[in-house]
Amino acid sequence: MTRRGRGAHVQIDALSHRYRRGSGPVLADVSLEIAPGSRVALIGRSGCGKSTLLHLIAGLATPTLGAIHIDGRRVTGPDPSRVVMFQEPCLLPWLTAARNVGLGLSFLGRREGRKEKIAALLDLVGLSAFADRNAQDLSGGQQQRVALARALAVEPDLLMLDEPFSALDALTRAALQRDVRAIAERLGLTLILVTHDIAEAVALCDRAVVLAGEPGRIVADLTFDLPADRSPLDPRFAEARARLYAALAGDLAPPEAATEASPPTPSVRPVPVERSFSHA
Ligand SMILES: Nc1ncnc2c1ncn2[C@@H]1O[C@H](COP(=O)(O)OP(=O)(O)OP(=O)(O)O)[C@@H](O)[C@H]1O
Ligand SMILES: [Mg+2]
């Protein structure tokens, strides 16, 4: 896997979405620009529309209002240049790790250099020793690594992760977070992570976009200035986590407190928003 992509440029303009005619909106007036090669977390409480937004960016659904452009082209359906990894690795259990990775290449009908590509991808995700093992005989973390290698096989410009590590133990999760970040950086991919885990957002990303309310809106947009090889033990990591927690806690405050103008926290860019949603 030697190719270094440009990383997708994502532009979302005035997006609103409802699933069915007559049902309420789940996202309202979302505008967001994601720079090529950047790593951004979409974070917020359960039900605020994070997965919906990711599916819309992936082209798995069409927004009711507004538009999404990737590298200047309007998203109208799925495309192999952008891939999504879900919480479940969704491997074929009776196939080996190598053959599961090869599925991504088969999908594109790419045969040339196939064996070498699979080997390079398994190496990239640290699973060279497990190439011939059936997926069902791998641990949860190893299965997610195979799913990552399969996703990378199609050489995407945009990698989207929807809480992909939430079923894993803390140490396995931390190792995968570190590796995914390093791989995205090395390949030049744009990465969008959906999570409600504050530490995960800080570990993997350099920016966090906070969604809140029903319908979900962007209520804060934070950047983290941390080294690439960041450690949760670094005081700057703790500071970034605290800032993100404070931004998220804005949603947890009672409605009367939330409507009062509060002084902006340094380097948190609050997004003007009608705080008309309910605070359950
Ligand atoms: N296919 C669907 N049809 C109708 N409503 C849906 C559908 N998928 C999600 N919703 C609704 O849209 C809202 C946002 O859901 P979404 O899955 O995007 O939230 P989320 O932020 O990813 O939550 P979680 O953190 O629990 O995964 C919820 O109220 C949910 O019930
Ligand atoms: Mg979700």
Tab-separated table of C-alpha atoms and ligand atoms in Angstrom:
chain	number	residue	atom	x	y	z
A	1	MET	CA	0.000	0.000	0.000
A	2	THR	CA	2.278	2.727	-1.233
A	3	ARG	CA	-0.194	5.132	-2.766
A	4	ARG	CA	-0.658	8.304	-0.811
A	5	GLY	CA	-4.065	9.765	-1.529
A	6	ARG	CA	-4.916	13.402	-1.636
A	7	GLY	CA	-7.628	13.011	0.953
A	8	ALA	CA	-11.193	13.999	0.175
A	9	HIS	CA	-12.452	17.547	0.568
A	10	VAL	CA	-15.945	17.422	2.074
A	11	GLN	CA	-18.347	20.331	1.811
A	12	ILE	CA	-21.783	20.155	3.441
A	13	ASP	CA	-24.187	23.028	2.849
A	14	ALA	CA	-27.400	23.755	4.763
A	15	LEU	CA	-28.222	20.088	5.127
A	16	SER	CA	-31.443	18.936	6.767
A	17	HIS	CA	-32.775	15.427	6.825
A	18	ARG	CA	-35.942	13.579	7.720
A	19	TYR	CA	-36.358	9.873	7.166
A	20	ARG	CA	-39.980	9.862	6.097
A	21	ARG	CA	-42.387	12.426	4.794
A	22	GLY	CA	-44.428	13.575	7.777
A	23	SER	CA	-41.876	12.495	10.392
A	24	GLY	CA	-39.722	15.073	12.190
A	25	PRO	CA	-36.276	16.154	10.975
A	26	VAL	CA	-33.283	14.379	12.507
A	27	LEU	CA	-30.697	16.892	11.255
A	28	ALA	CA	-31.223	20.615	10.719
A	29	ASP	CA	-29.165	23.203	8.922
A	30	VAL	CA	-25.832	21.411	9.072
A	31	SER	CA	-23.032	23.190	7.225
A	32	LEU	CA	-19.530	21.846	7.514
A	33	GLU	CA	-16.305	21.857	5.559
A	34	ILE	CA	-13.683	19.170	6.095
A	35	ALA	CA	-10.215	19.794	4.688
A	36	PRO	CA	-8.410	17.134	2.648
A	37	GLY	CA	-6.335	14.834	4.824
A	38	SER	CA	-7.828	16.058	8.091
A	39	ARG	CA	-9.248	13.883	10.869
A	40	VAL	CA	-12.573	14.995	12.295
A	41	ALA	CA	-14.793	13.501	14.993
A	42	LEU	CA	-18.576	13.879	14.908
A	43	ILE	CA	-19.561	13.629	18.527
A	44	GLY	CA	-22.799	13.950	20.456
A	45	ARG	CA	-25.371	12.094	22.457
A	46	SER	CA	-27.219	9.058	21.223
A	47	GLY	CA	-29.870	9.953	18.657
A	48	CYS	CA	-28.471	13.377	17.643
A	49	GLY	CA	-27.965	12.212	14.060
A	50	LYS	CA	-24.256	11.313	13.880
A	51	SER	CA	-24.735	8.058	11.979
A	52	THR	CA	-27.334	9.676	9.761
A	53	LEU	CA	-24.855	12.386	8.784
A	54	LEU	CA	-22.172	9.778	8.082
A	55	HIS	CA	-24.570	7.751	5.910
A	56	LEU	CA	-25.470	10.878	3.972
A	57	ILE	CA	-21.790	11.685	3.381
A	58	ALA	CA	-21.253	8.081	2.287
A	59	GLY	CA	-24.098	8.454	-0.214
A	60	LEU	CA	-26.131	5.679	1.420
A	61	ALA	CA	-29.054	8.116	1.658
A	62	THR	CA	-29.905	11.476	0.110
A	63	PRO	CA	-30.417	14.560	2.295
A	64	THR	CA	-33.915	16.005	2.292
A	65	LEU	CA	-32.508	19.527	1.954
A	66	GLY	CA	-29.087	20.912	1.199
A	67	ALA	CA	-26.159	19.258	-0.520
A	68	ILE	CA	-22.932	17.383	0.076
A	69	HIS	CA	-20.028	17.800	-2.301
A	70	ILE	CA	-16.860	15.742	-2.199
A	71	ASP	CA	-13.955	17.159	-4.167
A	72	GLY	CA	-16.450	19.440	-5.868
A	73	ARG	CA	-18.769	16.642	-7.008
A	74	ARG	CA	-22.219	16.305	-5.561
A	75	VAL	CA	-22.774	13.074	-3.619
A	76	THR	CA	-25.639	11.167	-5.228
A	77	GLY	CA	-24.803	7.599	-4.185
A	78	PRO	CA	-22.106	5.357	-2.731
A	79	ASP	CA	-18.638	5.341	-4.254
A	80	PRO	CA	-15.557	3.202	-3.539
A	81	SER	CA	-13.530	6.364	-2.970
A	82	ARG	CA	-15.278	6.649	0.413
A	83	VAL	CA	-15.688	3.718	2.736
A	84	VAL	CA	-17.432	3.229	6.064
A	85	MET	CA	-16.348	0.950	8.902
A	86	PHE	CA	-19.063	-0.018	11.357
A	87	GLN	CA	-19.023	-1.385	14.895
A	88	GLU	CA	-19.406	-4.915	13.504
A	89	PRO	CA	-16.500	-5.844	11.233
A	90	CYS	CA	-18.923	-7.688	8.870
A	91	LEU	CA	-16.360	-10.248	7.668
A	92	LEU	CA	-17.161	-13.562	5.996
A	93	PRO	CA	-16.287	-15.878	8.917
A	94	TRP	CA	-15.387	-18.929	6.821
A	95	LEU	CA	-12.833	-17.043	4.702
A	96	THR	CA	-9.263	-16.332	5.772
A	97	ALA	CA	-8.112	-12.870	6.756
A	98	ALA	CA	-6.344	-12.563	3.395
A	99	ARG	CA	-9.422	-13.549	1.391
A	100	ASN	CA	-11.584	-11.143	3.363
A	101	VAL	CA	-9.162	-8.350	2.505
A	102	GLY	CA	-9.219	-9.529	-1.116
A	103	LEU	CA	-13.003	-8.988	-1.224
A	104	GLY	CA	-12.409	-5.263	-1.457
A	105	LEU	CA	-10.206	-5.779	-4.511
A	106	SER	CA	-12.646	-8.274	-6.088
A	107	PHE	CA	-15.354	-5.659	-5.764
A	108	LEU	CA	-13.344	-3.377	-8.021
A	109	GLY	CA	-12.308	-6.230	-10.335
A	110	ARG	CA	-8.643	-5.531	-9.614
A	111	ARG	CA	-6.503	-8.608	-10.237
A	112	GLU	CA	-3.088	-7.140	-10.965
A	113	GLY	CA	-0.655	-7.447	-8.059
A	114	ARG	CA	-3.483	-8.738	-5.915
A	115	LYS	CA	-1.419	-11.061	-3.722
A	116	GLU	CA	1.189	-8.405	-2.980
A	117	LYS	CA	-1.470	-5.808	-2.232
A	118	ILE	CA	-3.212	-8.091	0.249
A	119	ALA	CA	0.097	-8.866	1.940
A	120	ALA	CA	0.953	-5.155	2.148
A	121	LEU	CA	-2.456	-4.320	3.607
A	122	LEU	CA	-2.234	-7.060	6.232
A	123	ASP	CA	1.219	-5.778	7.099
A	124	LEU	CA	-0.123	-2.231	7.360
A	125	VAL	CA	-2.701	-3.300	9.962
A	126	GLY	CA	-0.210	-5.542	11.792
A	127	LEU	CA	-1.757	-8.882	10.839
A	128	SER	CA	0.801	-10.489	8.528
A	129	ALA	CA	1.048	-13.507	10.814
A	130	PHE	CA	-2.695	-14.122	10.585
A	131	ALA	CA	-3.188	-14.025	6.821
A	132	ASP	CA	-4.295	-17.653	6.580
A	133	ARG	CA	-6.443	-17.781	9.657
A	134	ASN	CA	-10.229	-17.877	9.249
A	135	ALA	CA	-11.930	-14.672	10.306
A	136	GLN	CA	-14.071	-16.501	12.866
A	137	ASP	CA	-10.894	-17.600	14.662
A	138	LEU	CA	-9.612	-14.053	15.124
A	139	SER	CA	-10.208	-11.822	18.158
A	140	GLY	CA	-12.599	-8.889	17.921
A	141	GLY	CA	-9.704	-6.434	17.589
A	142	GLN	CA	-8.035	-8.547	14.898
A	143	GLN	CA	-11.329	-8.774	13.005
A	144	GLN	CA	-11.598	-4.985	13.056
A	145	ARG	CA	-8.049	-4.797	11.679
A	146	VAL	CA	-9.057	-7.111	8.831
A	147	ALA	CA	-12.107	-4.924	8.178
A	148	LEU	CA	-9.813	-1.890	8.112
A	149	ALA	CA	-7.448	-3.573	5.637
A	150	ARG	CA	-10.428	-4.539	3.455
A	151	ALA	CA	-11.701	-0.947	3.564
A	152	LEU	CA	-8.258	0.370	2.584
A	153	ALA	CA	-7.930	-2.139	-0.273
A	154	VAL	CA	-10.059	0.049	-2.531
A	155	GLU	CA	-7.692	2.985	-1.905
A	156	PRO	CA	-10.330	5.372	-0.608
A	157	ASP	CA	-9.869	9.128	-0.227
A	158	LEU	CA	-12.267	9.222	2.709
A	159	LEU	CA	-12.446	6.733	5.567
A	160	MET	CA	-15.517	6.959	7.781
A	161	LEU	CA	-15.728	5.132	11.086
A	162	ASP	CA	-19.018	4.672	12.938
A	163	GLU	CA	-18.078	3.733	16.506
A	164	PRO	CA	-15.897	0.955	15.150
A	165	PHE	CA	-14.086	0.149	18.373
A	166	SER	CA	-16.864	0.406	20.936
A	167	ALA	CA	-17.137	-3.371	21.396
A	168	LEU	CA	-13.418	-3.732	22.186
A	169	ASP	CA	-11.586	-3.619	25.507
A	170	ALA	CA	-9.809	-0.394	26.457
A	171	LEU	CA	-6.261	-1.453	25.563
A	172	THR	CA	-7.172	-3.031	22.226
A	173	ARG	CA	-9.216	0.053	21.435
A	174	ALA	CA	-6.322	2.369	22.288
A	175	ALA	CA	-3.949	0.371	20.048
A	176	LEU	CA	-6.398	0.486	17.140
A	177	GLN	CA	-7.039	4.197	17.603
A	178	ARG	CA	-3.316	4.889	17.469
A	179	ASP	CA	-2.818	2.677	14.411
A	180	VAL	CA	-5.809	4.006	12.471
A	181	ARG	CA	-4.643	7.535	13.067
A	182	ALA	CA	-1.121	6.705	11.902
A	183	ILE	CA	-2.402	4.833	8.829
A	184	ALA	CA	-4.752	7.659	7.833
A	185	GLU	CA	-1.885	10.107	8.204
A	186	ARG	CA	0.518	7.933	6.236
A	187	LEU	CA	-1.956	7.398	3.385
A	188	GLY	CA	-3.127	11.014	3.409
A	189	LEU	CA	-6.769	10.028	3.925
A	190	THR	CA	-9.506	12.261	5.226
A	191	LEU	CA	-10.984	10.552	8.258
A	192	ILE	CA	-14.400	11.106	9.825
A	193	LEU	CA	-15.047	9.348	13.115
A	194	VAL	CA	-18.498	9.059	14.679
A	195	THR	CA	-18.252	8.497	18.399
A	196	HIS	CA	-19.665	9.455	21.750
A	197	ASP	CA	-16.362	8.691	23.414
A	198	ILE	CA	-14.545	11.933	24.269
A	199	ALA	CA	-11.137	10.273	24.705
A	200	GLU	CA	-11.513	8.466	21.384
A	201	ALA	CA	-12.258	11.724	19.580
A	202	VAL	CA	-9.125	13.323	21.049
A	203	ALA	CA	-6.953	10.241	20.438
A	204	LEU	CA	-7.875	9.906	16.777
A	205	CYS	CA	-8.785	13.356	15.563
A	206	ASP	CA	-7.518	16.945	15.425
A	207	ARG	CA	-10.973	18.450	15.301
A	208	ALA	CA	-14.318	17.624	16.908
A	209	VAL	CA	-17.677	18.783	15.613
A	210	VAL	CA	-20.303	18.568	18.343
A	211	LEU	CA	-23.875	17.740	17.363
A	212	ALA	CA	-26.774	18.186	19.759
A	213	GLY	CA	-30.517	18.398	19.933
A	214	GLU	CA	-33.484	16.962	18.134
A	215	PRO	CA	-33.097	17.630	15.271
A	216	GLY	CA	-29.324	17.479	15.518
A	217	ARG	CA	-27.397	20.669	14.791
A	218	ILE	CA	-23.759	21.615	15.051
A	219	VAL	CA	-23.302	23.371	18.386
A	220	ALA	CA	-19.502	23.554	18.635
A	221	ASP	CA	-16.426	23.037	16.514
A	222	LEU	CA	-13.126	22.479	18.337
A	223	THR	CA	-9.582	21.894	17.195
A	224	PHE	CA	-6.893	20.083	19.162
A	225	ASP	CA	-3.277	21.036	18.895
A	226	LEU	CA	-1.642	17.786	19.918
A	227	PRO	CA	1.361	15.849	18.620
A	228	ALA	CA	0.697	12.987	16.204
A	229	ASP	CA	1.946	10.394	18.683
A	230	ARG	CA	-0.296	11.667	21.459
A	231	SER	CA	-0.615	9.898	24.768
A	232	PRO	CA	-3.637	9.982	27.079
A	233	LEU	CA	-1.103	10.614	29.854
A	234	ASP	CA	-0.026	13.919	28.255
A	235	PRO	CA	-1.521	16.889	30.177
A	236	ARG	CA	-2.426	18.483	26.798
A	237	PHE	CA	-4.531	15.419	26.041
A	238	ALA	CA	-6.394	15.904	29.329
A	239	GLU	CA	-6.886	19.589	28.515
A	240	ALA	CA	-8.337	18.775	25.077
A	241	ARG	CA	-10.621	16.182	26.646
A	242	ALA	CA	-11.824	18.725	29.207
A	243	ARG	CA	-12.603	21.284	26.476
A	244	LEU	CA	-14.561	18.729	24.505
A	245	TYR	CA	-16.403	17.629	27.612
A	246	ALA	CA	-17.349	21.251	28.309
A	247	ALA	CA	-18.628	21.673	24.745
A	248	LEU	CA	-20.699	18.513	25.064
A	249	ALA	CA	-21.931	19.475	28.508
A	250	GLY	CA	-23.538	22.546	26.952
A	251	ASP	CA	-26.132	20.093	25.738
A	252	LEU	CA	-26.545	18.626	29.198
A	253	ALA	CA	-27.218	21.947	30.909
A	254	PRO	CA	-30.859	22.774	31.753
A	255	PRO	CA	-32.623	24.817	29.008
A	256	GLU	CA	-32.670	28.075	30.994
A	257	ALA	CA	-28.904	27.876	31.633
A	258	ALA	CA	-28.252	26.934	28.024
A	259	THR	CA	-29.989	30.031	26.682
A	260	GLU	CA	-27.803	32.370	28.735
A	261	ALA	CA	-24.784	33.691	26.936
A	262	SER	CA	-21.780	32.051	28.513
A	263	PRO	CA	-18.205	33.210	27.907
A	264	PRO	CA	-16.652	31.191	25.102
A	265	THR	CA	-13.973	28.753	26.148
A	266	PRO	CA	-10.661	29.640	24.466
A	267	SER	CA	-10.139	27.830	21.158
A	268	VAL	CA	-13.651	26.391	21.174
A	269	ARG	CA	-15.512	27.910	18.285
A	270	PRO	CA	-19.152	28.022	19.374
A	271	VAL	CA	-21.538	27.776	16.481
A	272	PRO	CA	-24.545	30.106	16.520
A	273	VAL	CA	-27.518	27.887	17.118
A	274	GLU	CA	-31.136	28.288	18.130
A	275	ARG	CA	-31.302	26.414	21.373
A	276	SER	CA	-34.854	25.383	20.783
A	277	PHE	CA	-34.331	21.668	21.094
A	278	SER	CA	-35.376	19.705	24.120
A	279	HIS	CA	-32.915	18.722	26.823
A	280	ALA	CA	-34.179	15.307	27.813
B	1	LIG	N1	-33.725	4.354	9.107
B	1	LIG	C1	-34.316	5.206	9.929
B	1	LIG	N2	-35.634	5.494	9.811
B	1	LIG	C2	-36.224	6.380	10.627
B	1	LIG	N3	-35.593	7.028	11.632
B	1	LIG	C3	-34.294	6.765	11.817
B	1	LIG	C4	-33.578	5.840	10.997
B	1	LIG	N4	-32.295	5.788	11.415
B	1	LIG	C5	-32.209	6.634	12.463
B	1	LIG	N5	-33.402	7.223	12.705
B	1	LIG	C6	-33.683	8.227	13.730
B	1	LIG	O1	-32.872	9.358	13.469
B	1	LIG	C7	-32.370	9.915	14.693
B	1	LIG	C8	-30.857	9.981	14.593
B	1	LIG	O2	-30.360	8.648	14.546
B	1	LIG	P1	-28.819	8.320	14.347
B	1	LIG	O3	-28.702	6.842	14.230
B	1	LIG	O4	-28.290	9.137	13.259
B	1	LIG	O5	-28.238	8.843	15.738
B	1	LIG	P2	-26.791	8.677	16.385
B	1	LIG	O6	-26.367	10.030	16.814
B	1	LIG	O7	-25.909	7.914	15.478
B	1	LIG	O8	-27.112	7.811	17.696
B	1	LIG	P3	-26.227	6.667	18.422
B	1	LIG	O9	-25.138	7.378	19.160
B	1	LIG	O10	-27.205	6.016	19.360
B	1	LIG	O11	-25.712	5.717	17.381
B	1	LIG	C9	-32.892	9.031	15.812
B	1	LIG	O12	-34.020	9.649	16.368
B	1	LIG	C10	-33.267	7.749	15.122
B	1	LIG	O13	-34.332	7.111	15.771
B	2	MG	MG	-25.018	6.011	15.535
